[in-house]
PDB file of C-alpha atoms in Angstrom:
ATOM      1  CA  PRO A 681     181.365-104.720 -43.048  1.00 54.00           C
ATOM      2  CA  GLU A 682     179.845-103.732 -46.387  1.00 68.00           C
ATOM      3  CA  VAL A 683     181.075-106.961 -47.975  1.00 73.00           C
ATOM      4  CA  GLY A 684     178.889-109.856 -46.968  1.00 72.00           C
ATOM      5  CA  VAL A 685     180.203-113.051 -45.449  1.00 69.00           C
ATOM      6  CA  GLU A 686     179.691-116.203 -47.465  1.00 72.00           C
ATOM      7  CA  SER A 687     179.791-119.542 -45.782  1.00 69.00           C
ATOM      8  CA  VAL A 688     179.694-122.987 -47.296  1.00 68.00           C
ATOM      9  CA  ASP A 689     179.427-124.758 -43.986  1.00 73.00           C
ATOM     10  CA  SER A 690     175.887-125.904 -43.373  1.00 67.00           C
ATOM     11  CA  THR A 691     176.356-125.942 -39.580  1.00 69.00           C
ATOM     12  CA  CYS A 692     177.429-122.270 -39.466  1.00 71.00           C
ATOM     13  CA  PHE A 693     174.444-119.989 -39.011  1.00 69.00           C
ATOM     14  CA  GLY A 694     173.474-116.732 -37.406  1.00 70.00           C
ATOM     15  CA  ARG A 695     170.973-113.956 -37.631  1.00 67.00           C
ATOM     16  CA  ASN A 696     171.806-110.425 -38.806  1.00 66.00           C
ATOM     17  CA  TYR A 697     169.761-108.066 -36.674  1.00 66.00           C
ATOM     18  CA  PHE A 698     170.858-104.955 -38.581  1.00 68.00           C
ATOM     19  CA  ASN A 699     170.051-105.962 -42.166  1.00 64.00           C
ATOM     20  CA  SER A 700     166.768-107.656 -41.583  1.00 59.00           C
ATOM     21  CA  LEU A 701     164.378-107.816 -44.482  1.00 60.00           C
ATOM     22  CA  GLU A 702     161.458-107.916 -42.115  1.00 60.00           C
ATOM     23  CA  VAL A 703     160.890-104.276 -41.118  1.00 60.00           C
ATOM     24  CA  ASP A 704     158.781-103.595 -38.068  1.00 60.00           C
ATOM     25  CA  GLU A 705     155.926-101.458 -39.302  1.00 61.00           C
ATOM     26  CA  SER A 706     155.136-100.073 -35.841  1.00 63.00           C
ATOM     27  CA  ILE A 707     158.165 -97.747 -35.942  1.00 63.00           C
ATOM     28  CA  ASP A 708     157.246 -94.680 -37.935  1.00 76.00           C
ATOM     29  CA  ASP A 709     159.576 -92.345 -39.791  1.00 80.00           C
ATOM     30  CA  ASN A 710     159.429 -89.548 -37.182  1.00 83.00           C
ATOM     31  CA  GLU A 711     160.640 -91.819 -34.432  1.00 85.00           C
ATOM     32  CA  ARG A 712     163.377 -93.175 -36.709  1.00 84.00           C
ATOM     33  CA  LYS A 713     164.534 -89.614 -37.481  1.00 88.00           C
ATOM     34  CA  ALA A 714     164.572 -88.742 -33.764  1.00 89.00           C
ATOM     35  CA  VAL A 715     166.632 -91.834 -32.948  1.00 89.00           C
ATOM     36  CA  LEU A 716     169.083 -91.091 -35.757  1.00 91.00           C
ATOM     37  CA  ALA A 717     169.414 -87.462 -34.623  1.00 93.00           C
ATOM     38  CA  GLU A 718     170.099 -88.603 -31.050  1.00 94.00           C
ATOM     39  CA  VAL A 719     172.696 -91.119 -32.261  1.00 94.00           C
ATOM     40  CA  SER A 720     174.329 -88.389 -34.354  1.00 93.00           C
ATOM     41  CA  THR A 721     174.491 -86.107 -31.296  1.00 92.00           C
ATOM     42  CA  LEU A 722     176.006 -88.897 -29.192  1.00 93.00           C
ATOM     43  CA  LYS A 723     178.599 -89.517 -31.908  1.00 92.00           C
ATOM     44  CA  LYS A 724     179.538 -85.820 -31.878  1.00 89.00           C
ATOM     45  CA  ILE A 725     179.815 -85.813 -28.070  1.00 88.00           C
ATOM     46  CA  ALA A 726     182.045 -88.901 -28.195  1.00 89.00           C
ATOM     47  CA  ALA A 727     184.259 -87.259 -30.829  1.00 86.00           C
ATOM     48  CA  ASP A 728     184.490 -84.080 -28.722  1.00 84.00           C
ATOM     49  CA  TYR A 729     185.444 -86.143 -25.670  1.00 83.00           C
ATOM     50  CA  HIS A 730     188.159 -88.070 -27.496  1.00 84.00           C
ATOM     51  CA  HIS A 731     189.547 -84.979 -29.261  1.00 82.00           C
ATOM     52  CA  PRO A 732     189.846 -82.123 -26.722  1.00 77.00           C
ATOM     53  CA  GLU A 733     192.131 -80.176 -29.055  1.00 80.00           C
ATOM     54  CA  VAL A 734     189.176 -79.427 -31.349  1.00 79.00           C
ATOM     55  CA  VAL A 735     187.698 -76.009 -30.517  1.00 77.00           C
ATOM     56  CA  ILE A 736     184.077 -75.947 -29.353  1.00 74.00           C
ATOM     57  CA  GLU A 737     181.896 -73.454 -31.158  1.00 75.00           C
ATOM     58  CA  SER A 738     178.671 -72.315 -29.544  1.00 72.00           C
ATOM     59  CA  VAL A 739     175.838 -70.367 -31.071  1.00 68.00           C
ATOM     60  CA  ASP A 740     173.718 -70.279 -27.926  1.00 75.00           C
ATOM     61  CA  SER A 741     173.784 -66.820 -26.354  1.00 71.00           C
ATOM     62  CA  THR A 742     172.992 -68.199 -22.897  1.00 73.00           C
ATOM     63  CA  CYS A 743     175.956 -70.590 -22.985  1.00 74.00           C
ATOM     64  CA  PHE A 744     179.012 -69.037 -21.351  1.00 71.00           C
ATOM     65  CA  GLY A 745     182.131 -70.070 -19.528  1.00 71.00           C
ATOM     66  CA  ARG A 746     185.722 -69.083 -18.882  1.00 65.00           C
ATOM     67  CA  ASN A 747     188.752 -70.836 -20.288  1.00 64.00           C
ATOM     68  CA  TYR A 748     191.262 -70.786 -17.459  1.00 66.00           C
ATOM     69  CA  PHE A 749     194.052 -72.170 -19.612  1.00 67.00           C
ATOM     70  CA  LYS A 750     193.911 -69.962 -22.713  1.00 63.00           C
ATOM     71  CA  SER A 751     192.101 -66.802 -21.681  1.00 58.00           C
ATOM     72  CA  ALA A 752     192.753 -63.602 -23.609  1.00 54.00           C
ATOM     73  CA  GLU A 753     191.260 -61.475 -20.859  1.00 56.00           C
ATOM     74  CA  VAL A 754     193.666 -61.864 -17.972  1.00 57.00           C
ATOM     75  CA  VAL A 755     192.762 -59.649 -15.075  1.00 64.00           C
ATOM     76  CA  ASP A 756     195.892 -57.724 -14.075  1.00 70.00           C
ATOM     77  CA  ALA A 757     194.912 -57.453 -10.421  1.00 71.00           C
ATOM     78  CA  ASP A 758     194.520 -61.217 -10.127  1.00 77.00           C
ATOM     79  CA  ARG A 759     197.828 -61.796 -11.861  1.00 80.00           C
ATOM     80  CA  GLU A 760     199.632 -59.296  -9.642  1.00 83.00           C
ATOM     81  CA  GLN A 761     198.078 -60.854  -6.545  1.00 84.00           C
ATOM     82  CA  VAL A 762     199.184 -64.338  -7.606  1.00 86.00           C
ATOM     83  CA  LEU A 763     202.713 -63.106  -8.335  1.00 88.00           C
ATOM     84  CA  ALA A 764     202.847 -61.308  -4.975  1.00 91.00           C
ATOM     85  CA  ASP A 765     201.683 -64.461  -3.173  1.00 92.00           C
ATOM     86  CA  ALA A 766     204.296 -66.538  -5.011  1.00 92.00           C
ATOM     87  CA  ALA A 767     207.033 -64.045  -4.071  1.00 93.00           C
ATOM     88  CA  ALA A 768     205.920 -64.102  -0.417  1.00 92.00           C
ATOM     89  CA  LEU A 769     205.937 -67.913  -0.393  1.00 92.00           C
ATOM     90  CA  LYS A 770     209.409 -67.918  -1.941  1.00 91.00           C
ATOM     91  CA  GLU A 771     210.632 -65.522   0.736  1.00 89.00           C
ATOM     92  CA  LEU A 772     209.135 -67.681   3.502  1.00 87.00           C
ATOM     93  CA  ALA A 773     210.724 -70.802   2.036  1.00 87.00           C
ATOM     94  CA  THR A 774     214.089 -69.027   1.810  1.00 85.00           C
ATOM     95  CA  ASP A 775     213.797 -67.816   5.409  1.00 83.00           C
ATOM     96  CA  TYR A 776     212.983 -71.348   6.553  1.00 83.00           C
ATOM     97  CA  TYR A 777     215.766 -72.938   4.522  1.00 83.00           C
ATOM     98  CA  ARG A 778     218.395 -70.360   5.514  1.00 82.00           C
ATOM     99  CA  PRO A 779     218.065 -69.787   9.277  1.00 77.00           C
ATOM    100  CA  GLU A 780     221.558 -68.272   9.429  1.00 80.00           C
ATOM    101  CA  VAL A 781     220.235 -65.165   7.675  1.00 78.00           C
ATOM    102  CA  GLY A 782     219.058 -62.692  10.290  1.00 76.00           C
ATOM    103  CA  VAL A 783     215.523 -61.400  10.635  1.00 73.00           C
ATOM    104  CA  GLU A 784     215.072 -57.727   9.816  1.00 75.00           C
ATOM    105  CA  SER A 785     212.036 -55.742  10.866  1.00 72.00           C
ATOM    106  CA  VAL A 786     211.065 -52.192   9.967  1.00 69.00           C
ATOM    107  CA  ASP A 787     207.808 -52.197  11.897  1.00 75.00           C
ATOM    108  CA  PRO A 788     208.172 -50.161  15.136  1.00 71.00           C
ATOM    109  CA  THR A 789     205.351 -52.110  16.783  1.00 74.00           C
ATOM    110  CA  CYS A 790     207.159 -55.394  16.263  1.00 74.00           C
ATOM    111  CA  PHE A 791     209.331 -56.163  19.246  1.00 71.00           C
ATOM    112  CA  GLY A 792     210.831 -59.122  20.982  1.00 70.00           C
ATOM    113  CA  ARG A 793     213.718 -60.107  23.132  1.00 67.00           C
ATOM    114  CA  ASN A 794     216.757 -61.835  21.674  1.00 65.00           C
ATOM    115  CA  TYR A 795     218.025 -64.210  24.303  1.00 68.00           C
ATOM    116  CA  PHE A 796     221.112 -65.141  22.303  1.00 70.00           C
ATOM    117  CA  ASN A 797     222.611 -61.771  21.279  1.00 65.00           C
ATOM    118  CA  ARG A 798     221.951 -59.471  24.195  1.00 57.00           C
ATOM    119  CA  MET A 799     224.618 -57.064  25.343  1.00 60.00           C
ATOM    120  CA  ASP A 800     223.874 -57.035  29.051  1.00 60.00           C
ATOM    121  CA  GLY A 801     224.683 -60.358  30.665  1.00 55.00           C
ATOM    122  CA  ASP A 802     222.987 -61.921  33.611  1.00 56.00           C
ATOM    123  CA  GLU A 803     225.134 -61.290  36.668  1.00 61.00           C
ATOM    124  CA  SER A 804     224.160 -64.572  38.328  1.00 63.00           C
ATOM    125  CA  THR A 805     226.173 -66.708  35.898  1.00 62.00           C
ATOM    126  CA  ASP A 806     229.902 -66.838  36.440  1.00 80.00           C
ATOM    127  CA  ASP A 807     232.583 -66.842  33.746  1.00 83.00           C
ATOM    128  CA  ASN A 808     233.235 -70.609  33.818  1.00 86.00           C
ATOM    129  CA  GLU A 809     229.554 -71.415  33.366  1.00 87.00           C
ATOM    130  CA  ARG A 810     229.336 -68.834  30.586  1.00 87.00           C
ATOM    131  CA  LYS A 811     232.304 -70.438  28.793  1.00 90.00           C
ATOM    132  CA  ILE A 812     230.708 -73.889  29.085  1.00 91.00           C
ATOM    133  CA  LEU A 813     227.377 -72.600  27.773  1.00 90.00           C
ATOM    134  CA  LEU A 814     229.061 -70.838  24.848  1.00 92.00           C
ATOM    135  CA  ALA A 815     231.061 -73.963  23.992  1.00 93.00           C
ATOM    136  CA  GLU A 816     227.884 -76.077  24.041  1.00 94.00           C
ATOM    137  CA  ALA A 817     226.041 -73.534  21.909  1.00 93.00           C
ATOM    138  CA  SER A 818     228.939 -73.473  19.438  1.00 93.00           C
ATOM    139  CA  ALA A 819     228.954 -77.275  19.259  1.00 93.00           C
ATOM    140  CA  LEU A 820     225.180 -77.317  18.715  1.00 93.00           C
ATOM    141  CA  LYS A 821     225.512 -74.706  15.976  1.00 92.00           C
ATOM    142  CA  LYS A 822     228.208 -76.783  14.267  1.00 90.00           C
ATOM    143  CA  LEU A 823     225.996 -79.885  14.467  1.00 88.00           C
ATOM    144  CA  ALA A 824     223.049 -77.965  13.015  1.00 89.00           C
ATOM    145  CA  VAL A 825     225.181 -76.649  10.133  1.00 88.00           C
ATOM    146  CA  ASP A 826     226.567 -80.160   9.486  1.00 86.00           C
ATOM    147  CA  TYR A 827     223.049 -81.575   9.466  1.00 86.00           C
ATOM    148  CA  HIS A 828     221.712 -78.823   7.234  1.00 85.00           C
ATOM    149  CA  HIS A 829     224.622 -79.054   4.752  1.00 84.00           C
ATOM    150  CA  PRO A 830     225.404 -82.758   4.137  1.00 80.00           C
ATOM    151  CA  GLU A 831     227.478 -81.874   1.073  1.00 84.00           C
ATOM    152  CA  VAL A 832     230.264 -80.607   3.354  1.00 81.00           C
ATOM    153  CA  GLY A 833     232.652 -83.455   4.105  1.00 78.00           C
ATOM    154  CA  VAL A 834     233.429 -84.749   7.594  1.00 74.00           C
ATOM    155  CA  GLU A 835     237.031 -84.432   8.766  1.00 76.00           C
ATOM    156  CA  SER A 836     238.398 -86.333  11.710  1.00 74.00           C
ATOM    157  CA  ALA A 837     241.775 -86.135  13.448  1.00 69.00           C
ATOM    158  CA  ASP A 838     241.105 -89.179  15.614  1.00 75.00           C
ATOM    159  CA  SER A 839     243.114 -92.198  14.407  1.00 71.00           C
ATOM    160  CA  THR A 840     240.720 -94.654  16.060  1.00 75.00           C
ATOM    161  CA  CYS A 841     237.728 -93.255  14.205  1.00 75.00           C
ATOM    162  CA  PHE A 842     237.075 -95.149  10.979  1.00 72.00           C
ATOM    163  CA  GLY A 843     234.224 -95.895   8.649  1.00 71.00           C
ATOM    164  CA  ARG A 844     233.399 -96.585   5.041  1.00 71.00           C
ATOM    165  CA  ASN A 845     231.890 -94.018   2.690  1.00 70.00           C
ATOM    166  CA  TYR A 846     229.342 -95.814   0.521  1.00 72.00           C
ATOM    167  CA  PHE A 847     228.601 -92.716  -1.566  1.00 72.00           C
ATOM    168  CA  LYS A 848     232.062 -91.915  -3.028  1.00 66.00           C
TER     169      LYS A 848
END
């Protein structure tokens, strides 16, 4: 931009608004300095925005803030609380993902009735009905395990059962 443009075409024309020889006398030097200072500040803000890796230095004593990404003063209680919460969430996720693992409780006020593993049976159900119920529960458990673990292959002894495996 410092090298001027020369044209030999007489139909090519334009006005340069930035290098005008006619200076408006109504603008005084103080206003010009204020405008230039404001433009310089805006340029610095734009550079700070486009280069976040540059460290910001402040000399104002009332300006304060916390850097959450690179803080030297990490509060140990907050860190321990976050780690404890993460461990509890991991345990809950593991309990949800692995229902075959039993639930253990050490709290004496925690109680409940297990309808599936009780020692005393209901006398109103006879042995045949009990066998049918246990067979159905075993089949449901096998279906749940097969659904929860798709990596285990399916084996069939029925010669009329056929299908195509699109994944192997």
